[in-house]
Amino acid sequence: MELRDCLPFWKDLSDADRARLEAAAVLCRAQKGQIIHNGTADCVGLLVLKSGQLRGFSLSEDGRQVTLYRLFSRDVCLMSAYCMLNSLQFDISVQAEQDTEFWRILSPVYKELMGRSAPVANFTTELIASRFSDVMWLLDQILYKHLDSRLAAFLVEESRLTGSDTLALTHDAIAQHLGSAREVITRMLRYFSAEGLVKAGRGSLRLLDEARLEQIAGDSLR
Amino acid sequence: MELRDCLPFWKDLSDADRARLEAAAVLCRAQKGQIIHNGTADCVGLLVLKSGQLRGFSLSEDGRQVTLYRLFSRDVCLMSAYCMLNSLQFDISVQAEQDTEFWRILSPVYKELMGRSAPVANFTTELIASRFSDVMWLLDQILYKHLDSRLAAFLVEESRLTGSDTLALTHDAIAQHLGSAREVITRMLRYFSAEGLVKAGRGSLRLLDEARLEQIAGDSLR
């Protein structure tokens, strides 16, 4: 996979701009756990993932974190180039969750290109809209649904009831238990799975971290 | 004030595009309280405020709301034209908080223009980044600071202590009481003020809705 395969606007660029972009892109490697971008301490540039996994998270003054979104192969991380946009006034940190290979495109080069190319600018708009949507989903869960704690409580209770950490439950069945929709449960389980709390199998679910599930369940645990 | 005064990319448009945009812009009026855009029920278009005040809010299935941002004269509301962007996957509703006059620009016309004009696309990117920043601020408050409840509790307590609904307190003084920074308190008081909870005067603060302040205070009220 090459840089061009990850940038849908590549076909709209002139040869000169392609060369400019490739010259500004450095292939980097980060080890699992490594912090790649640290709030407003740096503006490292646009990150284009070749392989691996990154997470964007917000960090409170007292060190607490919450994962806002995850990025995989072919995804582009814009928050590490926040200085390109005047209106992006918040800090997000980015960490490698797996050994990760990525191209880093220097912010000034991308910004200059975005300034005069509608396809690049529109790609950037969609990028931000996509991360904004991730955060709105999270906000919605936190504000209204408390589905995370309800789902965690349900899984812990089922595990205690059956005496097993592997639950033979479909997403449909769980949705019925919680008065929710299958798609919503699937999305939340994907989130739990990415957090290392559960592992999904064929029609079954294994709890990997019951202690943290209990913590998330909180008051929802009967 | 004319439409052109609110759109910074006006100077970059051709005469034909200016004419096209003006033809696609309808001047509308909304009364205080009126819902202008209702989640995904409609994609009414880009709203450009001539006068008045709008709020964007999220609405839960059971009817609970939270205000995400506010827009004033010259601001542009993009969320009511969410169908222009594939990656904008969440519902926001928009309500007039004052009698409001706005231009409504039809989504397809704006989308077509954005597709081929870098200045229009970059303006759109900044618009989204700006709303994203508003929501991140709110998320931050909710996740970490609980400053809203701490500030509300402090105001209610002060009012009880002094036996008056008008508090002679500077933002600096409040910040010291809460171990926070003046700018943070000013921003939160602006939020309280816009919510109709308090009214700021010269070096004083009047509580308008003590019942709701108590509710926000919750467990923070000693």
PDB file of C-alpha atoms in Angstrom, chain A residues 13-151:
ATOM      1  CA  LEU A  13      -3.695  16.559  -8.058  1.00  0.00           C
ATOM      2  CA  SER A  14      -1.216  17.858 -10.611  1.00  0.00           C
ATOM      3  CA  ASP A  15       2.079  15.977 -10.995  1.00  0.00           C
ATOM      4  CA  ALA A  16       3.849  18.849  -9.258  1.00  0.00           C
ATOM      5  CA  ASP A  17       1.517  18.658  -6.245  1.00  0.00           C
ATOM      6  CA  ARG A  18       1.867  14.873  -6.043  1.00  0.00           C
ATOM      7  CA  ALA A  19       5.625  15.243  -5.968  1.00  0.00           C
ATOM      8  CA  ARG A  20       5.369  17.991  -3.357  1.00  0.00           C
ATOM      9  CA  LEU A  21       3.138  15.855  -1.136  1.00  0.00           C
ATOM     10  CA  GLU A  22       5.357  12.790  -1.432  1.00  0.00           C
ATOM     11  CA  ALA A  23       8.393  14.862  -0.580  1.00  0.00           C
ATOM     12  CA  ALA A  24       6.610  16.174   2.533  1.00  0.00           C
ATOM     13  CA  ALA A  25       5.553  12.685   3.688  1.00  0.00           C
ATOM     14  CA  VAL A  26       7.919  10.811   5.987  1.00  0.00           C
ATOM     15  CA  LEU A  27       7.291   7.141   6.748  1.00  0.00           C
ATOM     16  CA  CYS A  28       7.430   6.675  10.528  1.00  0.00           C
ATOM     17  CA  ARG A  29       7.071   3.803  12.975  1.00  0.00           C
ATOM     18  CA  ALA A  30       5.583   3.905  16.460  1.00  0.00           C
ATOM     19  CA  GLN A  31       5.661   1.111  19.009  1.00  0.00           C
ATOM     20  CA  LYS A  32       2.550  -0.079  20.786  1.00  0.00           C
ATOM     21  CA  GLY A  33       1.846   2.333  23.636  1.00  0.00           C
ATOM     22  CA  GLN A  34       3.852   5.220  22.214  1.00  0.00           C
ATOM     23  CA  ILE A  35       2.337   8.724  22.370  1.00  0.00           C
ATOM     24  CA  ILE A  36       2.552  10.224  18.879  1.00  0.00           C
ATOM     25  CA  HIS A  37       0.808  13.511  19.476  1.00  0.00           C
ATOM     26  CA  ASN A  38       0.434  15.232  22.802  1.00  0.00           C
ATOM     27  CA  GLY A  39      -2.336  17.861  22.972  1.00  0.00           C
ATOM     28  CA  THR A  40      -1.115  21.293  21.953  1.00  0.00           C
ATOM     29  CA  ALA A  41       2.487  20.510  22.828  1.00  0.00           C
ATOM     30  CA  ASP A  42       3.202  19.803  19.159  1.00  0.00           C
ATOM     31  CA  CYS A  43       1.567  20.009  15.723  1.00  0.00           C
ATOM     32  CA  VAL A  44       3.244  16.984  14.192  1.00  0.00           C
ATOM     33  CA  GLY A  45       1.214  16.969  10.970  1.00  0.00           C
ATOM     34  CA  LEU A  46      -1.317  14.828   9.176  1.00  0.00           C
ATOM     35  CA  LEU A  47      -0.871  11.117   9.906  1.00  0.00           C
ATOM     36  CA  VAL A  48      -1.819   8.577   7.239  1.00  0.00           C
ATOM     37  CA  LEU A  49      -1.932   5.003   8.592  1.00  0.00           C
ATOM     38  CA  LYS A  50      -0.165   2.328   6.592  1.00  0.00           C
ATOM     39  CA  SER A  51      -0.728  -0.370   9.226  1.00  0.00           C
ATOM     40  CA  GLY A  52      -1.500  -0.689  12.922  1.00  0.00           C
ATOM     41  CA  GLN A  53      -3.939   1.169  15.148  1.00  0.00           C
ATOM     42  CA  LEU A  54      -4.113   4.609  16.751  1.00  0.00           C
ATOM     43  CA  ARG A  55      -6.473   6.071  19.288  1.00  0.00           C
ATOM     44  CA  GLY A  56      -7.365   9.697  19.818  1.00  0.00           C
ATOM     45  CA  PHE A  57      -8.092  10.557  23.417  1.00  0.00           C
ATOM     46  CA  SER A  58      -8.771  13.517  25.611  1.00  0.00           C
ATOM     47  CA  LEU A  59      -6.781  13.984  28.777  1.00  0.00           C
ATOM     48  CA  SER A  60      -7.921  15.865  31.856  1.00  0.00           C
ATOM     49  CA  GLU A  61      -5.643  18.028  33.976  1.00  0.00           C
ATOM     50  CA  ASP A  62      -5.583  15.330  36.651  1.00  0.00           C
ATOM     51  CA  GLY A  63      -4.573  12.641  34.187  1.00  0.00           C
ATOM     52  CA  ARG A  64      -7.892  10.946  33.449  1.00  0.00           C
ATOM     53  CA  GLN A  65      -8.500   9.846  29.863  1.00  0.00           C
ATOM     54  CA  VAL A  66     -11.339   8.986  27.563  1.00  0.00           C
ATOM     55  CA  THR A  67     -10.951   7.386  24.150  1.00  0.00           C
ATOM     56  CA  LEU A  68     -12.704   9.511  21.522  1.00  0.00           C
ATOM     57  CA  TYR A  69     -12.062   7.501  18.361  1.00  0.00           C
ATOM     58  CA  ARG A  70      -9.854   4.852  16.810  1.00  0.00           C
ATOM     59  CA  LEU A  71      -8.027   4.855  13.487  1.00  0.00           C
ATOM     60  CA  PHE A  72      -6.926   1.887  11.432  1.00  0.00           C
ATOM     61  CA  SER A  73      -5.070   1.181   8.192  1.00  0.00           C
ATOM     62  CA  ARG A  74      -5.824   3.834   5.486  1.00  0.00           C
ATOM     63  CA  ASP A  75      -7.367   6.223   8.025  1.00  0.00           C
ATOM     64  CA  VAL A  76      -6.078   9.772   8.292  1.00  0.00           C
ATOM     65  CA  CYS A  77      -5.498  11.582  11.585  1.00  0.00           C
ATOM     66  CA  LEU A  78      -6.093  15.307  11.330  1.00  0.00           C
ATOM     67  CA  MET A  79      -6.102  16.197  15.021  1.00  0.00           C
ATOM     68  CA  SER A  80      -2.310  15.907  15.121  1.00  0.00           C
ATOM     69  CA  ALA A  81      -2.254  18.775  12.571  1.00  0.00           C
ATOM     70  CA  TYR A  82      -4.723  20.952  14.514  1.00  0.00           C
ATOM     71  CA  CYS A  83      -2.628  24.079  13.930  1.00  0.00           C
ATOM     72  CA  MET A  84      -3.824  24.065  10.298  1.00  0.00           C
ATOM     73  CA  LEU A  85      -7.293  25.142  11.392  1.00  0.00           C
ATOM     74  CA  ASN A  86      -7.947  28.309  13.363  1.00  0.00           C
ATOM     75  CA  SER A  87     -11.270  27.044  14.679  1.00  0.00           C
ATOM     76  CA  LEU A  88     -10.039  23.737  16.086  1.00  0.00           C
ATOM     77  CA  GLN A  89      -9.672  24.841  19.672  1.00  0.00           C
ATOM     78  CA  PHE A  90      -9.216  21.747  21.762  1.00  0.00           C
ATOM     79  CA  ASP A  91      -6.495  19.285  22.673  1.00  0.00           C
ATOM     80  CA  ILE A  92      -6.496  15.668  21.638  1.00  0.00           C
ATOM     81  CA  SER A  93      -3.663  13.235  22.185  1.00  0.00           C
ATOM     82  CA  VAL A  94      -2.856  10.331  19.891  1.00  0.00           C
ATOM     83  CA  GLN A  95      -1.344   7.024  20.934  1.00  0.00           C
ATOM     84  CA  ALA A  96      -0.330   3.883  19.042  1.00  0.00           C
ATOM     85  CA  GLU A  97      -2.386   0.934  20.297  1.00  0.00           C
ATOM     86  CA  GLN A  98      -0.496  -1.506  18.095  1.00  0.00           C
ATOM     87  CA  ASP A  99       2.897  -1.264  16.443  1.00  0.00           C
ATOM     88  CA  THR A 100       1.987   1.260  13.776  1.00  0.00           C
ATOM     89  CA  GLU A 101       3.455   2.469  10.498  1.00  0.00           C
ATOM     90  CA  PHE A 102       2.296   5.815   9.205  1.00  0.00           C
ATOM     91  CA  TRP A 103       3.194   8.622   6.863  1.00  0.00           C
ATOM     92  CA  ARG A 104       3.527  11.973   8.518  1.00  0.00           C
ATOM     93  CA  ILE A 105       2.733  14.876   6.191  1.00  0.00           C
ATOM     94  CA  LEU A 106       4.084  18.215   7.360  1.00  0.00           C
ATOM     95  CA  SER A 107       1.256  20.597   8.289  1.00  0.00           C
ATOM     96  CA  PRO A 108       2.387  23.657   6.265  1.00  0.00           C
ATOM     97  CA  VAL A 109       2.583  21.657   3.018  1.00  0.00           C
ATOM     98  CA  TYR A 110      -0.868  20.117   3.485  1.00  0.00           C
ATOM     99  CA  LYS A 111      -2.322  23.449   4.572  1.00  0.00           C
ATOM    100  CA  GLU A 112      -1.002  25.228   1.489  1.00  0.00           C
ATOM    101  CA  LEU A 113      -2.440  22.506  -0.759  1.00  0.00           C
ATOM    102  CA  MET A 114      -5.800  22.554   1.048  1.00  0.00           C
ATOM    103  CA  GLY A 115      -5.923  26.332   0.645  1.00  0.00           C
ATOM    104  CA  ARG A 116      -6.046  26.138  -3.138  1.00  0.00           C
ATOM    105  CA  SER A 117      -7.468  22.685  -3.919  1.00  0.00           C
ATOM    106  CA  ALA A 118     -11.215  22.108  -3.501  1.00  0.00           C
ATOM    107  CA  PRO A 119     -10.877  18.277  -3.488  1.00  0.00           C
ATOM    108  CA  VAL A 120      -8.267  18.409  -0.711  1.00  0.00           C
ATOM    109  CA  ALA A 121     -10.350  20.926   1.262  1.00  0.00           C
ATOM    110  CA  ASN A 122     -13.497  18.814   0.889  1.00  0.00           C
ATOM    111  CA  PHE A 123     -11.631  15.675   1.961  1.00  0.00           C
ATOM    112  CA  THR A 124     -10.530  17.590   5.062  1.00  0.00           C
ATOM    113  CA  THR A 125     -14.116  18.661   5.757  1.00  0.00           C
ATOM    114  CA  GLU A 126     -15.290  15.039   5.634  1.00  0.00           C
ATOM    115  CA  LEU A 127     -12.403  14.009   7.915  1.00  0.00           C
ATOM    116  CA  ILE A 128     -13.447  16.478  10.595  1.00  0.00           C
ATOM    117  CA  ALA A 129     -17.119  15.620  10.181  1.00  0.00           C
ATOM    118  CA  SER A 130     -16.241  11.978  10.716  1.00  0.00           C
ATOM    119  CA  ARG A 131     -14.321  12.592  13.959  1.00  0.00           C
ATOM    120  CA  PHE A 132     -17.072  14.991  15.086  1.00  0.00           C
ATOM    121  CA  SER A 133     -19.594  12.176  14.540  1.00  0.00           C
ATOM    122  CA  ASP A 134     -17.491   9.800  16.673  1.00  0.00           C
ATOM    123  CA  VAL A 135     -17.480  12.306  19.518  1.00  0.00           C
ATOM    124  CA  MET A 136     -21.218  13.019  19.198  1.00  0.00           C
ATOM    125  CA  TRP A 137     -21.910   9.295  19.505  1.00  0.00           C
ATOM    126  CA  LEU A 138     -19.864   9.191  22.695  1.00  0.00           C
ATOM    127  CA  LEU A 139     -21.558  12.309  24.096  1.00  0.00           C
ATOM    128  CA  ASP A 140     -24.946  10.817  23.342  1.00  0.00           C
ATOM    129  CA  GLN A 141     -24.052   7.625  25.201  1.00  0.00           C
ATOM    130  CA  ILE A 142     -22.774   9.572  28.194  1.00  0.00           C
ATOM    131  CA  LEU A 143     -25.650  12.061  28.344  1.00  0.00           C
ATOM    132  CA  TYR A 144     -28.658   9.933  27.701  1.00  0.00           C
ATOM    133  CA  LYS A 145     -28.172   6.270  27.310  1.00  0.00           C
ATOM    134  CA  HIS A 146     -25.834   5.110  30.027  1.00  0.00           C
ATOM    135  CA  LEU A 147     -25.984   2.062  27.794  1.00  0.00           C
ATOM    136  CA  ASP A 148     -22.329   1.341  28.483  1.00  0.00           C
ATOM    137  CA  SER A 149     -22.992   0.760  32.176  1.00  0.00           C
ATOM    138  CA  ARG A 150     -26.220  -1.103  31.484  1.00  0.00           C
ATOM    139  CA  LEU A 151     -24.526  -3.410  29.006  1.00  0.00           C
TER     140      LEU A 151
END
